[in-house]
Amino acid sequence: MENLNPITGYKVDKSKLISLEKGKIPPQALDLEEVVLGAMMIDKKGVDEIIDILHPDAFYKDAHKYIFEAIFKLFENSEPIDLLTVSAQLKKDAKLETVGGDFYLISLTQKVSSSAHIEFHARIILQKFIQRSLIKISSEIIEDSYDETKDVFTLLDEAEAKLYEVTQGNIKKSSETAQSLVIQAKKKIEEISNKEGLSGIATGFTKLDQLTSGWQPSDLIIVAARPGMGKTALTLSMARNISVDSNIPVAFFSLEMSSVQLITRLISSETGLSSEKLRTGKLEKHEWEQLNVKVKSLEKAPLFIDDTPSLSIFDLRAKARRLASQHGIKLIMIDYLQLMTAGGSQKGGNREQEISMISRNLKALAKELNVPVIALSQLSRAVETRGGSKRPLLSDLRESGAIEQDADIVSFIYRPEYYKIEEWDDEERTPTAGQGEFIVAKHRNGGLDNIRLKFIGHLGKFDNLDDFDTPFEFQSKMNKDEDNPFITKGLPSADEAFGSSMNDDFNPDDNEVPF
């Protein structure tokens, strides 16, 4: 039976009827919606000011949604926007009679004389839309919370995701037309042309950036290696280059090392002082001065480190969303994947299934926040038992093939020097001392390559192989001269200074994660 008003006899919207029965109506600003649409049809400046602020769903009245859609289509096609063109576009969309015909469009333009204060009015319309969205989301959360069959951690994650979408002004992302996507792609190509071919986040490693065009938004990047290869050193070097040199906010989630240990390694890298000296605090006067001067750039860097142990994927997503909202992070790093837990109902299940679920969620997080996510991963001991160069393969990824499937890029770190291999297996037979290889074994949107990098062991950092020697390297290579106060003696080896704290005597086939 139709819902009829007992007094007027007209049909009543059921959703509004329920609200009225409860004594409340959804937040709305119909008068401002009319003023904003009228101003957009009489003044092009008004369109330019608010076209990126509002979207069709922000309007409470359906007729206003259709009118705004017509205006937006005209704007996308770079066509003039006025009373006649909007009317013609509504006719093309078969919506003119639905909105009330030309008479209603004329009445909207008569309600306003200029586009003055249109942005302020648009902000109020958006606020009303957010209020309506929060009411809707809250109702859904309440209803789901009464459902005993749903896992509480899943509910919490879904609720936080919906609220995060509200803060981003993107309540429901709908499909986009090929036309709008082509326009977006053309704009991106123009931006890339002005950035020397880098469309993503530059790592500071020249050859790697040339291969990938920088780390791309929404990509999941796996960096895998055996313990002691320098996984943490490489990602810290990247985090330093991105946050210090490019001033791009980076979130680093460390499940293996404490935040103080990580920042100490960064200080060593930044100042040229060995980790041994920083651990013992035995610094000369000039070294204290060097420390105080060199750390200033690191202090100002937008680098956020979280060292929560046994972090679950749900907690990670919640923390990442908050960092994205509050600090605008553009890159997430996780050290490392096998130390994460699934949380929720997945906890305690088969480890392979758990890792699969974690990798899927990391890819989903990358897409949701539209940022690259770099996750470190362990390799199985099959690398150690294999003969030859012991260069890692995709099949060496531990515990789950899903990691390889979900990742956009799978890469390995390989240092032959670690295995007492003194020469590279190339035609020149160049020495391997102080060098490592970044192997891109899978690249969904690009080519593959083995990129050699310089490894500075006593500083725990990687650098471009083609760069000139830094003063810190020069210092360590100088002839031993007792009269030279700048010579650093007794530097530990790379593996002593920066070897992984992981116990290497575990069985890779076990379902337990080594701690």
Short mmCIF file of N, CA and C in Angstrom, two decimals, residues 238-401:
data_model
loop_
_atom_site.label_atom_id
_atom_site.label_comp_id
_atom_site.label_asym_id
_atom_site.label_seq_id
_atom_site.Cartn_x
_atom_site.Cartn_y
_atom_site.Cartn_z
N MET A 238 65.94 4.04 2.05
CA MET A 238 64.85 4.61 1.24
C MET A 238 64.04 5.61 2.06
N ALA A 239 63.67 5.21 3.29
CA ALA A 239 62.86 6.08 4.14
C ALA A 239 63.58 7.40 4.40
N ARG A 240 64.89 7.32 4.58
CA ARG A 240 65.69 8.53 4.81
C ARG A 240 65.69 9.42 3.56
N ASN A 241 65.95 8.83 2.38
CA ASN A 241 65.98 9.61 1.13
C ASN A 241 64.65 10.29 0.86
N ILE A 242 63.56 9.54 1.11
CA ILE A 242 62.22 10.05 0.79
C ILE A 242 61.78 11.13 1.78
N SER A 243 62.01 10.90 3.07
CA SER A 243 61.53 11.84 4.09
C SER A 243 62.44 13.05 4.28
N VAL A 244 63.76 12.83 4.19
CA VAL A 244 64.71 13.93 4.41
C VAL A 244 64.92 14.73 3.14
N ASP A 245 65.27 14.05 2.03
CA ASP A 245 65.59 14.77 0.79
C ASP A 245 64.34 15.30 0.08
N SER A 246 63.27 14.50 0.06
CA SER A 246 62.06 14.91 -0.68
C SER A 246 60.96 15.45 0.22
N ASN A 247 61.15 15.37 1.54
CA ASN A 247 60.16 15.87 2.51
C ASN A 247 58.78 15.24 2.32
N ILE A 248 58.76 13.95 1.98
CA ILE A 248 57.51 13.21 1.78
C ILE A 248 57.25 12.38 3.04
N PRO A 249 56.05 12.48 3.64
CA PRO A 249 55.75 11.75 4.88
C PRO A 249 55.78 10.23 4.68
N VAL A 250 56.50 9.54 5.57
CA VAL A 250 56.66 8.09 5.49
C VAL A 250 56.30 7.47 6.84
N ALA A 251 55.56 6.36 6.80
CA ALA A 251 55.23 5.60 8.02
C ALA A 251 56.03 4.30 7.99
N PHE A 252 56.78 4.03 9.07
CA PHE A 252 57.62 2.82 9.16
C PHE A 252 57.14 2.00 10.34
N PHE A 253 56.58 0.82 10.05
CA PHE A 253 56.11 -0.09 11.10
C PHE A 253 57.17 -1.17 11.31
N SER A 254 57.81 -1.14 12.48
CA SER A 254 58.87 -2.10 12.78
C SER A 254 58.40 -3.10 13.82
N LEU A 255 58.31 -4.37 13.42
CA LEU A 255 57.89 -5.41 14.34
C LEU A 255 59.09 -6.16 14.92
N GLU A 256 60.29 -5.88 14.38
CA GLU A 256 61.48 -6.60 14.82
C GLU A 256 62.36 -5.75 15.74
N MET A 257 62.57 -4.48 15.39
CA MET A 257 63.46 -3.62 16.17
C MET A 257 62.67 -2.50 16.82
N SER A 258 63.21 -1.97 17.92
CA SER A 258 62.55 -0.86 18.61
C SER A 258 62.77 0.43 17.82
N SER A 259 61.92 1.40 18.06
CA SER A 259 62.01 2.68 17.35
C SER A 259 63.32 3.39 17.65
N VAL A 260 63.83 3.25 18.89
CA VAL A 260 65.10 3.89 19.26
C VAL A 260 66.26 3.24 18.49
N GLN A 261 66.23 1.91 18.34
CA GLN A 261 67.27 1.23 17.57
C GLN A 261 67.26 1.69 16.11
N LEU A 262 66.06 1.83 15.56
CA LEU A 262 65.95 2.26 14.16
C LEU A 262 66.47 3.67 13.97
N ILE A 263 66.09 4.57 14.87
CA ILE A 263 66.53 5.96 14.71
C ILE A 263 68.02 6.07 14.94
N THR A 264 68.58 5.19 15.78
CA THR A 264 70.03 5.19 16.00
C THR A 264 70.75 4.77 14.72
N ARG A 265 70.19 3.80 14.00
CA ARG A 265 70.77 3.40 12.74
C ARG A 265 70.69 4.52 11.71
N LEU A 266 69.59 5.25 11.72
CA LEU A 266 69.47 6.39 10.82
C LEU A 266 70.47 7.49 11.17
N ILE A 267 70.67 7.69 12.47
CA ILE A 267 71.66 8.69 12.91
C ILE A 267 73.05 8.29 12.45
N SER A 268 73.37 6.98 12.55
CA SER A 268 74.67 6.48 12.09
C SER A 268 74.84 6.75 10.60
N SER A 269 73.78 6.46 9.84
CA SER A 269 73.81 6.68 8.39
C SER A 269 73.97 8.16 8.06
N GLU A 270 73.29 9.00 8.81
CA GLU A 270 73.26 10.44 8.52
C GLU A 270 74.55 11.14 8.93
N THR A 271 75.15 10.70 10.04
CA THR A 271 76.31 11.40 10.59
C THR A 271 77.64 10.80 10.18
N GLY A 272 77.63 9.52 9.75
CA GLY A 272 78.89 8.87 9.42
C GLY A 272 79.59 8.29 10.63
N LEU A 273 78.93 8.28 11.77
CA LEU A 273 79.49 7.69 12.99
C LEU A 273 79.02 6.24 13.09
N SER A 274 79.95 5.34 13.40
CA SER A 274 79.61 3.93 13.42
C SER A 274 78.60 3.63 14.52
N SER A 275 77.84 2.56 14.33
CA SER A 275 76.84 2.16 15.32
C SER A 275 77.49 1.78 16.64
N GLU A 276 78.72 1.24 16.56
CA GLU A 276 79.43 0.86 17.78
C GLU A 276 79.68 2.08 18.64
N LYS A 277 80.12 3.18 18.03
CA LYS A 277 80.38 4.40 18.79
C LYS A 277 79.10 4.97 19.38
N LEU A 278 78.02 4.90 18.59
CA LEU A 278 76.75 5.43 19.08
C LEU A 278 76.19 4.57 20.22
N ARG A 279 76.43 3.27 20.16
CA ARG A 279 75.95 2.38 21.24
C ARG A 279 76.71 2.61 22.54
N THR A 280 78.01 2.83 22.42
CA THR A 280 78.83 3.00 23.62
C THR A 280 78.88 4.45 24.09
N GLY A 281 78.58 5.39 23.19
CA GLY A 281 78.62 6.81 23.55
C GLY A 281 80.03 7.36 23.66
N LYS A 282 81.03 6.60 23.19
CA LYS A 282 82.43 7.05 23.28
C LYS A 282 82.77 7.89 22.05
N LEU A 283 82.38 9.15 22.10
CA LEU A 283 82.60 10.06 20.98
C LEU A 283 83.60 11.14 21.37
N GLU A 284 84.44 11.49 20.39
CA GLU A 284 85.37 12.61 20.59
C GLU A 284 84.58 13.92 20.48
N LYS A 285 85.23 15.01 20.88
CA LYS A 285 84.56 16.32 20.86
C LYS A 285 84.06 16.67 19.46
N HIS A 286 84.92 16.45 18.45
CA HIS A 286 84.52 16.81 17.09
C HIS A 286 83.39 15.90 16.60
N GLU A 287 83.32 14.68 17.15
CA GLU A 287 82.25 13.76 16.76
C GLU A 287 80.92 14.17 17.38
N TRP A 288 80.96 14.70 18.60
CA TRP A 288 79.73 15.24 19.21
C TRP A 288 79.20 16.40 18.38
N GLU A 289 80.11 17.26 17.92
CA GLU A 289 79.70 18.40 17.09
C GLU A 289 79.11 17.89 15.77
N GLN A 290 79.77 16.87 15.21
CA GLN A 290 79.28 16.27 13.96
C GLN A 290 77.88 15.69 14.17
N LEU A 291 77.67 15.04 15.32
CA LEU A 291 76.37 14.45 15.63
C LEU A 291 75.29 15.52 15.72
N ASN A 292 75.58 16.58 16.46
CA ASN A 292 74.57 17.64 16.68
C ASN A 292 74.19 18.36 15.40
N VAL A 293 75.16 18.54 14.50
CA VAL A 293 74.89 19.27 13.26
C VAL A 293 74.13 18.39 12.27
N LYS A 294 74.60 17.14 12.11
CA LYS A 294 74.05 16.27 11.06
C LYS A 294 72.63 15.77 11.35
N VAL A 295 72.23 15.68 12.63
CA VAL A 295 70.91 15.13 12.93
C VAL A 295 69.78 16.14 12.75
N LYS A 296 70.11 17.41 12.52
CA LYS A 296 69.07 18.43 12.41
C LYS A 296 68.11 18.15 11.26
N SER A 297 68.65 17.72 10.12
CA SER A 297 67.78 17.42 8.97
C SER A 297 66.90 16.22 9.27
N LEU A 298 67.45 15.26 10.04
CA LEU A 298 66.68 14.08 10.41
C LEU A 298 65.56 14.42 11.38
N GLU A 299 65.83 15.36 12.27
CA GLU A 299 64.83 15.79 13.25
C GLU A 299 63.60 16.40 12.58
N LYS A 300 63.83 17.09 11.47
CA LYS A 300 62.74 17.78 10.78
C LYS A 300 62.00 16.87 9.78
N ALA A 301 62.52 15.67 9.56
CA ALA A 301 61.95 14.79 8.53
C ALA A 301 60.58 14.28 8.95
N PRO A 302 59.60 14.23 8.01
CA PRO A 302 58.26 13.70 8.32
C PRO A 302 58.25 12.16 8.31
N LEU A 303 59.02 11.58 9.24
CA LEU A 303 59.13 10.12 9.35
C LEU A 303 58.47 9.66 10.65
N PHE A 304 57.52 8.74 10.53
CA PHE A 304 56.75 8.26 11.69
C PHE A 304 57.04 6.77 11.89
N ILE A 305 57.60 6.43 13.06
CA ILE A 305 58.00 5.05 13.34
C ILE A 305 57.10 4.46 14.42
N ASP A 306 56.57 3.29 14.15
CA ASP A 306 55.72 2.56 15.11
C ASP A 306 56.37 1.20 15.35
N ASP A 307 56.69 0.90 16.61
CA ASP A 307 57.38 -0.36 16.91
C ASP A 307 56.51 -1.33 17.71
N THR A 308 55.19 -1.26 17.51
CA THR A 308 54.27 -2.19 18.19
C THR A 308 54.61 -3.63 17.81
N PRO A 309 54.92 -4.50 18.79
CA PRO A 309 55.24 -5.89 18.46
C PRO A 309 54.00 -6.71 18.12
N SER A 310 54.18 -7.76 17.32
CA SER A 310 53.09 -8.67 16.94
C SER A 310 51.86 -7.90 16.46
N LEU A 311 52.08 -6.91 15.63
CA LEU A 311 51.00 -6.05 15.14
C LEU A 311 50.06 -6.85 14.24
N SER A 312 48.76 -6.73 14.48
CA SER A 312 47.79 -7.42 13.63
C SER A 312 47.48 -6.57 12.41
N ILE A 313 46.98 -7.20 11.37
CA ILE A 313 46.66 -6.48 10.14
C ILE A 313 45.55 -5.45 10.39
N PHE A 314 44.64 -5.75 11.31
CA PHE A 314 43.56 -4.80 11.62
C PHE A 314 44.12 -3.56 12.31
N ASP A 315 45.05 -3.77 13.26
CA ASP A 315 45.66 -2.64 13.95
C ASP A 315 46.49 -1.81 12.98
N LEU A 316 47.19 -2.49 12.08
CA LEU A 316 48.01 -1.77 11.09
C LEU A 316 47.14 -0.88 10.22
N ARG A 317 46.02 -1.40 9.73
CA ARG A 317 45.14 -0.61 8.88
C ARG A 317 44.57 0.59 9.63
N ALA A 318 44.22 0.37 10.90
CA ALA A 318 43.68 1.47 11.71
C ALA A 318 44.73 2.56 11.92
N LYS A 319 45.96 2.14 12.25
CA LYS A 319 47.04 3.11 12.47
C LYS A 319 47.36 3.85 11.17
N ALA A 320 47.40 3.12 10.06
CA ALA A 320 47.73 3.73 8.77
C ALA A 320 46.68 4.76 8.36
N ARG A 321 45.41 4.45 8.60
CA ARG A 321 44.35 5.41 8.27
C ARG A 321 44.51 6.69 9.08
N ARG A 322 44.80 6.54 10.37
CA ARG A 322 44.97 7.72 11.21
C ARG A 322 46.16 8.56 10.75
N LEU A 323 47.27 7.89 10.41
CA LEU A 323 48.44 8.62 9.93
C LEU A 323 48.15 9.32 8.60
N ALA A 324 47.36 8.68 7.76
CA ALA A 324 47.00 9.29 6.47
C ALA A 324 46.13 10.52 6.69
N SER A 325 45.20 10.43 7.64
CA SER A 325 44.30 11.56 7.91
C SER A 325 45.03 12.71 8.59
N GLN A 326 45.87 12.38 9.57
CA GLN A 326 46.50 13.41 10.39
C GLN A 326 47.78 13.99 9.79
N HIS A 327 48.56 13.12 9.10
CA HIS A 327 49.87 13.57 8.62
C HIS A 327 50.06 13.42 7.12
N GLY A 328 49.07 12.87 6.42
CA GLY A 328 49.16 12.76 4.97
C GLY A 328 50.28 11.88 4.48
N ILE A 329 50.52 10.74 5.13
CA ILE A 329 51.61 9.86 4.72
C ILE A 329 51.42 9.39 3.28
N LYS A 330 52.53 9.29 2.56
CA LYS A 330 52.50 8.90 1.15
C LYS A 330 53.17 7.55 0.90
N LEU A 331 53.74 6.94 1.94
CA LEU A 331 54.41 5.65 1.79
C LEU A 331 54.37 4.91 3.12
N ILE A 332 54.10 3.60 3.05
CA ILE A 332 54.07 2.76 4.26
C ILE A 332 55.10 1.65 4.10
N MET A 333 55.92 1.45 5.15
CA MET A 333 56.92 0.39 5.16
C MET A 333 56.66 -0.53 6.35
N ILE A 334 56.79 -1.84 6.14
CA ILE A 334 56.52 -2.82 7.20
C ILE A 334 57.71 -3.77 7.31
N ASP A 335 58.29 -3.87 8.48
CA ASP A 335 59.46 -4.71 8.73
C ASP A 335 59.16 -5.67 9.89
N TYR A 336 58.69 -6.87 9.64
CA TYR A 336 58.51 -7.46 8.34
C TYR A 336 57.26 -8.32 8.38
N LEU A 337 56.83 -8.84 7.22
CA LEU A 337 55.51 -9.42 7.03
C LEU A 337 55.25 -10.64 7.91
N GLN A 338 56.25 -11.53 8.04
CA GLN A 338 56.02 -12.78 8.79
C GLN A 338 55.85 -12.57 10.29
N LEU A 339 56.19 -11.39 10.79
CA LEU A 339 55.99 -11.11 12.22
C LEU A 339 54.61 -10.55 12.51
N MET A 340 53.82 -10.30 11.47
CA MET A 340 52.47 -9.79 11.66
C MET A 340 51.52 -10.94 12.01
N THR A 341 50.41 -10.60 12.67
CA THR A 341 49.38 -11.57 12.96
C THR A 341 48.10 -11.18 12.24
N ALA A 342 47.23 -12.15 12.02
CA ALA A 342 45.98 -11.88 11.31
C ALA A 342 44.99 -11.15 12.21
N GLY A 343 44.92 -11.54 13.49
CA GLY A 343 43.94 -10.94 14.39
C GLY A 343 42.54 -11.43 14.05
N GLY A 344 41.59 -11.08 14.86
CA GLY A 344 40.20 -11.45 14.60
C GLY A 344 40.00 -12.95 14.59
N SER A 345 39.05 -13.42 13.81
CA SER A 345 38.70 -14.84 13.76
C SER A 345 39.76 -15.69 13.08
N GLN A 346 40.69 -15.03 12.32
CA GLN A 346 41.72 -15.79 11.61
C GLN A 346 42.85 -16.22 12.53
N LYS A 347 42.91 -15.65 13.72
CA LYS A 347 44.02 -15.91 14.63
C LYS A 347 44.05 -17.38 15.01
N GLY A 348 45.26 -17.96 14.97
CA GLY A 348 45.41 -19.34 15.38
C GLY A 348 45.15 -20.34 14.27
N GLY A 349 44.81 -19.87 13.07
CA GLY A 349 44.53 -20.77 11.96
C GLY A 349 45.81 -21.22 11.28
N ASN A 350 45.65 -21.88 10.13
CA ASN A 350 46.79 -22.30 9.34
C ASN A 350 47.65 -21.10 8.97
N ARG A 351 48.96 -21.23 9.19
CA ARG A 351 49.85 -20.08 9.00
C ARG A 351 49.89 -19.62 7.55
N GLU A 352 49.84 -20.56 6.62
CA GLU A 352 49.86 -20.18 5.21
C GLU A 352 48.62 -19.37 4.85
N GLN A 353 47.47 -19.79 5.36
CA GLN A 353 46.23 -19.04 5.11
C GLN A 353 46.29 -17.66 5.78
N GLU A 354 46.91 -17.63 6.94
CA GLU A 354 47.04 -16.36 7.67
C GLU A 354 47.91 -15.37 6.90
N ILE A 355 49.04 -15.83 6.39
CA ILE A 355 49.92 -14.97 5.61
C ILE A 355 49.22 -14.51 4.33
N SER A 356 48.45 -15.41 3.71
CA SER A 356 47.69 -15.05 2.51
C SER A 356 46.71 -13.92 2.81
N MET A 357 46.01 -14.05 3.95
CA MET A 357 45.04 -13.01 4.34
C MET A 357 45.75 -11.68 4.62
N ILE A 358 46.93 -11.73 5.25
CA ILE A 358 47.68 -10.52 5.55
C ILE A 358 48.12 -9.83 4.26
N SER A 359 48.65 -10.61 3.30
CA SER A 359 49.11 -10.01 2.04
C SER A 359 47.95 -9.40 1.26
N ARG A 360 46.79 -10.06 1.26
CA ARG A 360 45.62 -9.50 0.58
C ARG A 360 45.21 -8.18 1.20
N ASN A 361 45.24 -8.13 2.54
CA ASN A 361 44.85 -6.92 3.24
C ASN A 361 45.85 -5.78 3.03
N LEU A 362 47.12 -6.13 2.88
CA LEU A 362 48.12 -5.09 2.60
C LEU A 362 47.88 -4.47 1.23
N LYS A 363 47.53 -5.32 0.25
CA LYS A 363 47.21 -4.80 -1.08
C LYS A 363 45.95 -3.94 -1.02
N ALA A 364 44.96 -4.38 -0.25
CA ALA A 364 43.72 -3.61 -0.10
C ALA A 364 44.00 -2.26 0.57
N LEU A 365 44.91 -2.27 1.55
CA LEU A 365 45.28 -1.02 2.23
C LEU A 365 45.96 -0.05 1.27
N ALA A 366 46.84 -0.57 0.42
CA ALA A 366 47.52 0.27 -0.56
C ALA A 366 46.52 0.94 -1.50
N LYS A 367 45.49 0.19 -1.92
CA LYS A 367 44.46 0.75 -2.81
C LYS A 367 43.56 1.74 -2.08
N GLU A 368 43.22 1.40 -0.83
CA GLU A 368 42.32 2.26 -0.06
C GLU A 368 42.94 3.63 0.20
N LEU A 369 44.22 3.64 0.62
CA LEU A 369 44.89 4.91 0.93
C LEU A 369 45.56 5.51 -0.29
N ASN A 370 45.63 4.73 -1.39
CA ASN A 370 46.27 5.16 -2.63
C ASN A 370 47.73 5.56 -2.39
N VAL A 371 48.44 4.72 -1.64
CA VAL A 371 49.86 4.92 -1.38
C VAL A 371 50.60 3.60 -1.61
N PRO A 372 51.88 3.64 -1.97
CA PRO A 372 52.64 2.40 -2.07
C PRO A 372 52.89 1.80 -0.68
N VAL A 373 52.78 0.49 -0.57
CA VAL A 373 53.07 -0.22 0.67
C VAL A 373 54.24 -1.16 0.41
N ILE A 374 55.33 -0.99 1.18
CA ILE A 374 56.51 -1.84 1.05
C ILE A 374 56.55 -2.77 2.25
N ALA A 375 56.51 -4.07 2.00
CA ALA A 375 56.56 -5.06 3.08
C ALA A 375 57.80 -5.93 2.92
N LEU A 376 58.60 -6.00 3.97
CA LEU A 376 59.76 -6.88 3.95
C LEU A 376 59.31 -8.31 4.22
N SER A 377 60.05 -9.26 3.68
CA SER A 377 59.67 -10.66 3.85
C SER A 377 60.92 -11.53 3.96
N GLN A 378 60.79 -12.64 4.71
CA GLN A 378 61.87 -13.59 4.84
C GLN A 378 61.86 -14.58 3.67
N LEU A 379 63.04 -15.11 3.36
CA LEU A 379 63.17 -16.18 2.38
C LEU A 379 63.47 -17.49 3.10
N SER A 380 63.10 -18.60 2.49
CA SER A 380 63.34 -19.90 3.10
C SER A 380 64.83 -20.25 3.03
N ARG A 381 65.22 -21.30 3.77
CA ARG A 381 66.62 -21.71 3.80
C ARG A 381 67.04 -22.46 2.55
N ALA A 382 66.10 -22.62 1.63
CA ALA A 382 66.46 -23.27 0.35
C ALA A 382 67.58 -22.50 -0.34
N VAL A 383 67.66 -21.20 -0.09
CA VAL A 383 68.72 -20.37 -0.68
C VAL A 383 70.08 -20.86 -0.20
N GLU A 384 70.18 -21.18 1.10
CA GLU A 384 71.45 -21.57 1.69
C GLU A 384 71.91 -22.94 1.17
N THR A 385 70.96 -23.84 0.96
CA THR A 385 71.33 -25.21 0.54
C THR A 385 71.62 -25.30 -0.95
N ARG A 386 71.23 -24.27 -1.70
CA ARG A 386 71.41 -24.30 -3.14
C ARG A 386 72.86 -23.96 -3.49
N GLY A 387 73.40 -24.60 -4.49
CA GLY A 387 74.76 -24.31 -4.90
C GLY A 387 74.83 -23.09 -5.80
N GLY A 388 76.00 -22.80 -6.32
CA GLY A 388 76.17 -21.68 -7.24
C GLY A 388 76.19 -20.34 -6.54
N SER A 389 75.59 -19.35 -7.19
CA SER A 389 75.66 -17.97 -6.67
C SER A 389 74.75 -17.71 -5.49
N LYS A 390 73.79 -18.60 -5.24
CA LYS A 390 72.79 -18.46 -4.17
C LYS A 390 71.91 -17.22 -4.37
N ARG A 391 71.75 -16.84 -5.62
CA ARG A 391 70.86 -15.72 -5.92
C ARG A 391 69.41 -16.18 -5.70
N PRO A 392 68.60 -15.44 -4.93
CA PRO A 392 67.23 -15.88 -4.58
C PRO A 392 66.29 -15.92 -5.78
N LEU A 393 65.26 -16.78 -5.65
CA LEU A 393 64.24 -16.96 -6.67
C LEU A 393 62.86 -16.72 -6.07
N LEU A 394 61.85 -16.54 -6.92
CA LEU A 394 60.48 -16.31 -6.45
C LEU A 394 59.98 -17.47 -5.60
N SER A 395 60.43 -18.67 -5.92
CA SER A 395 59.98 -19.86 -5.19
C SER A 395 60.53 -19.90 -3.76
N ASP A 396 61.47 -19.00 -3.44
CA ASP A 396 62.07 -18.99 -2.10
C ASP A 396 61.25 -18.20 -1.09
N LEU A 397 60.19 -17.51 -1.53
CA LEU A 397 59.36 -16.74 -0.59
C LEU A 397 58.75 -17.69 0.45
N ARG A 398 58.84 -17.31 1.70
CA ARG A 398 58.42 -18.21 2.78
C ARG A 398 56.90 -18.21 2.97
N GLU A 399 56.38 -19.40 3.23
CA GLU A 399 55.05 -19.64 3.82
C GLU A 399 53.84 -19.47 2.92
N SER A 400 53.94 -18.70 1.85
CA SER A 400 52.74 -18.55 1.04
C SER A 400 53.02 -18.03 -0.35
N GLY A 401 52.45 -18.71 -1.35
CA GLY A 401 52.55 -18.23 -2.72
C GLY A 401 51.67 -17.02 -2.96
#
